[in-house]
Tab-separated table of N, CA, C and O in Angstrom:
chain	number	residue	atom	x	y	z
A	1	UNK	N	120.837	-31.426	-30.677
A	1	UNK	CA	122.012	-31.042	-30.079
A	1	UNK	C	122.003	-31.506	-28.686
A	1	UNK	O	121.125	-31.008	-27.891
A	2	UNK	N	122.662	-32.501	-28.213
A	2	UNK	CA	122.608	-33.022	-26.949
A	2	UNK	C	123.751	-32.319	-25.985
A	2	UNK	O	124.370	-31.528	-26.533
A	3	UNK	N	123.764	-32.655	-24.887
A	3	UNK	CA	124.662	-32.175	-23.985
A	3	UNK	C	126.044	-32.708	-24.110
A	3	UNK	O	126.175	-33.749	-24.406
A	4	UNK	N	127.060	-31.989	-24.025
A	4	UNK	CA	128.356	-32.429	-24.285
A	4	UNK	C	128.787	-32.895	-22.968
A	4	UNK	O	128.436	-32.504	-21.916
A	5	UNK	N	129.599	-34.032	-22.862
A	5	UNK	CA	129.902	-34.526	-21.661
A	5	UNK	C	131.339	-33.786	-21.133
A	5	UNK	O	131.973	-33.104	-21.920
A	6	UNK	N	131.227	-33.593	-19.709
A	6	UNK	CA	132.188	-32.661	-19.266
A	6	UNK	C	133.715	-33.423	-19.585
A	6	UNK	O	133.903	-34.639	-19.608
A	7	UNK	N	134.545	-32.375	-19.776
A	7	UNK	CA	135.974	-33.017	-20.063
A	7	UNK	C	136.619	-33.629	-18.833
A	7	UNK	O	136.467	-32.794	-17.546
A	8	UNK	N	137.264	-34.613	-18.716
A	8	UNK	CA	137.782	-35.178	-17.801
A	8	UNK	C	139.307	-34.877	-17.669
A	8	UNK	O	139.987	-34.598	-18.610
A	9	UNK	N	139.687	-34.347	-16.381
A	9	UNK	CA	140.907	-33.687	-16.155
A	9	UNK	C	141.763	-34.870	-15.558
A	9	UNK	O	141.349	-35.716	-14.522
A	10	UNK	N	143.107	-34.597	-15.502
A	10	UNK	CA	144.074	-35.724	-14.731
A	10	UNK	C	144.932	-34.527	-14.060
A	10	UNK	O	144.797	-33.394	-14.161
A	11	UNK	N	145.676	-35.224	-13.121
A	11	UNK	CA	146.791	-34.399	-12.497
A	11	UNK	C	147.679	-33.458	-13.021
A	11	UNK	O	148.102	-32.587	-12.744
A	12	UNK	N	147.852	-34.120	-14.298
A	12	UNK	CA	148.833	-33.363	-15.230
A	12	UNK	C	148.088	-32.006	-15.715
A	12	UNK	O	148.841	-31.156	-16.100
A	13	UNK	N	146.895	-31.893	-15.781
A	13	UNK	CA	146.323	-30.773	-16.100
A	13	UNK	C	146.290	-29.558	-15.202
A	13	UNK	O	145.918	-28.532	-15.399
A	14	UNK	N	146.488	-29.988	-13.597
A	14	UNK	CA	146.342	-29.050	-12.681
A	14	UNK	C	147.273	-27.883	-12.780
A	14	UNK	O	146.855	-26.713	-12.409
A	15	UNK	N	148.514	-27.944	-13.007
A	15	UNK	CA	149.303	-26.801	-13.366
A	15	UNK	C	148.985	-25.941	-14.180
A	15	UNK	O	148.905	-24.504	-13.921
A	16	UNK	N	148.535	-26.249	-15.291
A	16	UNK	CA	148.047	-25.340	-16.283
A	16	UNK	C	146.851	-24.725	-15.840
A	16	UNK	O	146.608	-23.590	-16.056
A	17	UNK	N	145.987	-25.352	-15.183
A	17	UNK	CA	144.624	-24.770	-14.542
A	17	UNK	C	144.935	-23.618	-13.553
A	17	UNK	O	144.607	-22.698	-13.573
A	18	UNK	N	145.859	-24.090	-12.532
A	18	UNK	CA	146.352	-23.101	-11.693
A	18	UNK	C	146.851	-22.088	-12.198
A	18	UNK	O	146.410	-20.859	-11.656
A	19	UNK	N	147.608	-22.162	-13.165
A	19	UNK	CA	148.242	-20.988	-13.643
A	19	UNK	C	147.270	-19.931	-14.302
A	19	UNK	O	147.053	-18.740	-14.180
A	20	UNK	N	146.396	-20.657	-15.070
A	20	UNK	CA	145.195	-19.950	-15.802
A	20	UNK	C	144.203	-19.311	-14.767
A	20	UNK	O	143.902	-18.041	-14.755
A	21	UNK	N	143.921	-19.807	-13.505
A	21	UNK	CA	143.115	-19.243	-12.522
A	21	UNK	C	144.021	-17.920	-11.921
A	21	UNK	O	143.325	-17.096	-11.695
A	22	UNK	N	145.220	-18.260	-11.757
A	22	UNK	CA	145.927	-17.176	-11.015
A	22	UNK	C	146.162	-16.000	-11.842
A	22	UNK	O	146.165	-14.796	-11.336
A	23	UNK	N	146.115	-16.275	-13.168
A	23	UNK	CA	146.206	-15.093	-14.037
A	23	UNK	C	144.948	-14.325	-14.213
A	23	UNK	O	144.770	-13.129	-14.249
A	24	UNK	N	143.858	-15.219	-14.171
A	24	UNK	CA	142.495	-14.688	-14.131
A	24	UNK	C	142.171	-13.951	-12.937
A	24	UNK	O	141.378	-12.809	-13.056
A	25	UNK	N	142.386	-14.115	-11.794
A	25	UNK	CA	142.058	-13.752	-10.477
A	25	UNK	C	143.387	-12.961	-9.900
A	25	UNK	O	143.374	-13.081	-8.588
A	26	UNK	N	144.196	-12.472	-10.692
A	26	UNK	CA	145.391	-11.951	-10.308
A	26	UNK	C	145.143	-10.719	-9.078
A	26	UNK	O	145.823	-10.657	-8.160
A	27	UNK	N	144.002	-10.053	-9.289
A	27	UNK	CA	143.751	-9.007	-8.528
A	27	UNK	C	143.339	-9.334	-7.020
A	27	UNK	O	143.455	-8.746	-5.973
A	28	UNK	N	142.950	-10.587	-6.876
A	28	UNK	CA	142.426	-11.197	-5.406
A	28	UNK	C	143.435	-12.246	-5.008
A	28	UNK	O	143.107	-12.643	-3.750
A	29	UNK	N	144.212	-12.837	-5.606
A	29	UNK	CA	145.056	-13.971	-5.155
A	29	UNK	C	146.543	-13.463	-4.666
A	29	UNK	O	147.176	-14.283	-4.109
A	30	UNK	N	146.895	-12.169	-4.885
A	30	UNK	CA	148.259	-11.631	-4.486
A	30	UNK	C	148.195	-11.118	-3.251
A	30	UNK	O	149.021	-10.288	-2.773
A	31	UNK	N	147.030	-11.366	-2.253
A	31	UNK	CA	147.232	-10.797	-0.891
A	31	UNK	C	146.715	-9.425	-0.680
A	31	UNK	O	146.210	-8.927	-1.693
A	32	UNK	N	147.046	-8.798	0.296
A	32	UNK	CA	146.528	-7.626	0.516
A	32	UNK	C	147.461	-6.440	0.218
A	32	UNK	O	148.856	-6.920	0.392
A	33	UNK	N	147.216	-5.358	0.066
A	33	UNK	CA	147.997	-4.330	-0.201
A	33	UNK	C	148.834	-3.707	1.228
A	33	UNK	O	148.108	-3.972	2.234
A	34	UNK	N	149.839	-3.400	1.025
A	34	UNK	CA	150.635	-2.673	2.274
A	34	UNK	C	150.154	-1.329	2.728
A	34	UNK	O	150.470	-0.846	3.785
A	35	UNK	N	149.255	-0.788	1.752
A	35	UNK	CA	148.952	0.638	2.262
A	35	UNK	C	147.435	0.734	2.315
A	35	UNK	O	146.768	-0.167	1.626
A	36	UNK	N	146.971	1.574	3.003
A	36	UNK	CA	145.485	1.896	2.992
A	36	UNK	C	144.777	2.423	1.610
A	36	UNK	O	145.752	3.050	0.896
A	37	UNK	N	143.583	2.295	1.484
A	37	UNK	CA	143.211	3.043	0.159
A	37	UNK	C	143.045	4.390	0.527
A	37	UNK	O	143.125	4.872	1.673
A	38	UNK	N	142.910	5.251	-0.600
A	38	UNK	CA	143.047	6.753	-0.432
A	38	UNK	C	141.785	7.103	0.452
A	38	UNK	O	140.739	6.598	0.371
A	39	UNK	N	142.034	8.298	0.889
A	39	UNK	CA	140.894	8.962	1.978
A	39	UNK	C	139.904	9.434	0.869
A	39	UNK	O	140.122	10.272	-0.057
A	40	UNK	N	138.481	9.187	1.143
A	40	UNK	CA	137.608	9.693	0.262
A	40	UNK	C	136.908	10.747	0.756
A	40	UNK	O	136.922	11.106	2.083
A	41	UNK	N	136.153	11.574	0.162
A	41	UNK	CA	135.363	12.769	0.712
A	41	UNK	C	134.225	12.258	1.449
A	41	UNK	O	133.939	12.900	2.537
A	42	UNK	N	133.647	11.012	1.222
A	42	UNK	CA	132.621	10.370	1.927
A	42	UNK	C	133.007	9.193	2.610
A	42	UNK	O	133.146	8.180	1.648
A	43	UNK	N	133.240	9.015	3.796
A	43	UNK	CA	133.619	7.843	4.516
A	43	UNK	C	132.582	7.237	5.434
A	43	UNK	O	132.057	8.042	6.029
A	44	UNK	N	132.214	6.095	5.117
A	44	UNK	CA	131.156	5.539	5.867
A	44	UNK	C	131.497	4.974	7.062
A	44	UNK	O	132.526	4.522	7.404
A	45	UNK	N	130.636	4.724	7.983
A	45	UNK	CA	130.782	4.539	9.367
A	45	UNK	C	129.567	3.577	9.727
A	45	UNK	O	128.339	4.004	9.443
A	46	UNK	N	129.817	2.481	10.175
A	46	UNK	CA	128.795	1.611	10.709
A	46	UNK	C	128.900	1.410	12.235
A	46	UNK	O	129.716	0.881	12.886
A	47	UNK	N	127.824	2.105	12.999
A	47	UNK	CA	127.754	1.902	14.343
A	47	UNK	C	127.141	0.610	14.757
A	47	UNK	O	125.894	0.507	14.487
A	48	UNK	N	127.780	-0.125	15.450
A	48	UNK	CA	127.250	-1.422	15.941
A	48	UNK	C	126.567	-1.342	17.287
A	48	UNK	O	125.686	-2.024	17.439
A	49	UNK	N	126.922	-0.424	18.007
A	49	UNK	CA	126.386	-0.086	19.279
A	49	UNK	C	125.707	1.273	19.412
A	49	UNK	O	126.478	2.400	19.260
A	50	UNK	N	124.436	1.366	19.570
A	50	UNK	CA	123.723	2.478	19.728
A	50	UNK	C	123.742	2.874	21.284
A	50	UNK	O	123.111	2.344	22.013
A	51	UNK	N	124.680	3.674	21.677
A	51	UNK	CA	124.756	4.305	23.083
A	51	UNK	C	123.610	4.826	23.736
A	51	UNK	O	123.443	4.917	25.037
A	52	UNK	N	122.705	5.354	22.986
A	52	UNK	CA	121.505	6.011	23.450
A	52	UNK	C	120.440	5.144	23.773
A	52	UNK	O	119.365	5.249	24.251
A	53	UNK	N	120.553	3.561	23.423
A	53	UNK	CA	119.548	2.725	23.276
A	53	UNK	C	119.611	1.976	24.705
A	53	UNK	O	120.705	1.583	25.105
A	54	UNK	N	118.460	1.819	25.224
A	54	UNK	CA	118.453	1.001	26.623
A	54	UNK	C	117.864	-0.286	26.280
A	54	UNK	O	116.926	-0.486	25.861
A	55	UNK	N	118.584	-1.277	26.767
A	55	UNK	CA	118.180	-2.678	26.539
A	55	UNK	C	117.536	-3.216	27.762
A	55	UNK	O	118.038	-3.011	28.931
A	56	UNK	N	116.321	-3.987	27.817
A	56	UNK	CA	115.860	-4.583	28.778
A	56	UNK	C	116.598	-5.902	28.762
A	56	UNK	O	116.692	-6.879	27.875
A	57	UNK	N	117.031	-6.422	29.888
A	57	UNK	CA	117.868	-7.640	30.099
A	57	UNK	C	117.504	-8.215	31.307
A	57	UNK	O	117.200	-7.598	32.397
A	58	UNK	N	117.225	-9.631	31.321
A	58	UNK	CA	116.980	-10.293	32.487
A	58	UNK	C	117.732	-11.464	32.664
A	58	UNK	O	118.289	-12.049	31.186
A	59	UNK	N	118.342	-12.008	33.764
A	59	UNK	CA	119.161	-12.948	33.752
A	59	UNK	C	118.566	-14.467	33.708
A	59	UNK	O	117.329	-14.568	33.963
A	60	UNK	N	119.183	-15.225	32.904
A	60	UNK	CA	118.414	-16.502	32.733
A	60	UNK	C	118.331	-17.374	34.060
A	60	UNK	O	119.172	-17.219	34.750
A	61	UNK	N	117.084	-18.126	33.885
A	61	UNK	CA	117.195	-18.940	35.058
A	61	UNK	C	117.363	-20.353	34.623
A	61	UNK	O	117.045	-20.623	33.735
A	62	UNK	N	117.666	-21.227	35.747
A	62	UNK	CA	117.833	-22.599	35.559
A	62	UNK	C	116.915	-23.208	36.570
A	62	UNK	O	116.830	-22.872	37.613
A	63	UNK	N	116.140	-24.230	35.999
A	63	UNK	CA	115.252	-25.277	36.867
A	63	UNK	C	116.159	-25.672	38.080
A	63	UNK	O	117.233	-26.183	37.783
A	64	UNK	N	115.549	-25.856	39.033
A	64	UNK	CA	116.156	-26.212	40.373
A	64	UNK	C	116.440	-27.717	40.021
A	64	UNK	O	117.727	-28.100	40.545
A	65	UNK	N	115.722	-28.384	39.102
A	65	UNK	CA	116.320	-29.900	39.098
A	65	UNK	C	117.574	-30.062	38.362
A	65	UNK	O	118.201	-31.054	38.362
A	66	UNK	N	117.834	-28.899	37.569
A	66	UNK	CA	118.981	-28.956	36.579
A	66	UNK	C	120.329	-28.236	37.158
A	66	UNK	O	121.230	-28.140	36.694
A	67	UNK	N	120.119	-27.495	38.336
A	67	UNK	CA	121.056	-26.591	38.626
A	67	UNK	C	122.551	-27.373	38.968
A	67	UNK	O	123.356	-27.142	38.869
A	68	UNK	N	122.343	-28.658	39.697
A	68	UNK	CA	123.253	-29.412	39.968
A	68	UNK	C	124.419	-29.874	38.658
A	68	UNK	O	125.543	-29.595	38.581
A	69	UNK	N	123.530	-30.124	37.469
A	69	UNK	CA	124.095	-30.423	36.393
A	69	UNK	C	124.727	-29.210	35.698
A	69	UNK	O	126.251	-29.313	35.083
A	70	UNK	N	124.171	-27.898	35.788
A	70	UNK	CA	124.717	-26.746	35.392
A	70	UNK	C	126.014	-26.338	36.232
A	70	UNK	O	127.125	-25.941	35.448
A	71	UNK	N	125.879	-26.607	37.543
A	71	UNK	CA	127.214	-26.362	38.207
A	71	UNK	C	128.313	-27.178	37.844
A	71	UNK	O	129.490	-26.860	37.811
A	72	UNK	N	128.275	-28.518	37.610
A	72	UNK	CA	129.096	-29.552	37.236
A	72	UNK	C	129.893	-28.898	35.893
A	72	UNK	O	130.887	-28.991	35.734
A	73	UNK	N	128.873	-28.665	34.878
A	73	UNK	CA	129.318	-28.370	33.563
A	73	UNK	C	130.125	-27.154	33.527
A	73	UNK	O	131.333	-26.806	33.218
A	74	UNK	N	129.647	-26.129	34.472
A	74	UNK	CA	130.302	-24.879	34.589
A	74	UNK	C	131.749	-24.867	35.319
A	74	UNK	O	132.677	-24.371	34.714
A	75	UNK	N	131.695	-25.794	36.307
A	75	UNK	CA	133.013	-26.132	36.961
A	75	UNK	C	133.976	-26.759	36.150
A	75	UNK	O	135.256	-26.577	35.955
A	76	UNK	N	133.518	-27.648	35.262
A	76	UNK	CA	134.303	-28.590	34.099
A	76	UNK	C	134.938	-27.570	33.323
A	76	UNK	O	135.982	-27.571	32.915
A	77	UNK	N	134.207	-26.454	32.751
A	77	UNK	CA	134.747	-25.408	31.706
A	77	UNK	C	135.589	-24.626	32.468
A	77	UNK	O	136.664	-24.286	31.905
A	78	UNK	N	135.296	-24.251	33.617
A	78	UNK	CA	136.295	-23.106	34.340
A	78	UNK	C	137.595	-23.984	34.837
A	78	UNK	O	138.837	-23.240	34.798
A	79	UNK	N	137.637	-25.308	34.981
A	79	UNK	CA	138.996	-25.789	35.421
A	79	UNK	C	139.510	-26.651	34.181
A	79	UNK	O	140.522	-27.168	34.476
A	80	UNK	N	139.107	-26.273	33.135
A	80	UNK	CA	139.588	-26.888	31.949
A	80	UNK	C	141.118	-26.179	31.600
A	80	UNK	O	141.191	-25.075	31.949
A	81	UNK	N	142.162	-26.961	31.145
A	81	UNK	CA	143.346	-26.443	30.970
A	81	UNK	C	143.671	-26.307	29.331
A	81	UNK	O	143.302	-27.031	28.597
């Protein structure tokens, strides 16, 4: 038994395929619902910022030889419209 060749599709097949896919995936292609999901007994929360954590931060430095280029680039972005 060899591999079967994939079926060649033409543009005439597209409407039928589109309709089949829309029926198969009706739950995800009809957009979002107008109401929120029901309130659950356990609702999860993901804290992206830990207010108790202290971060060590240092300002980035630019080499003296490249500072003129950095200022030109910064000014170009600041003056962009």
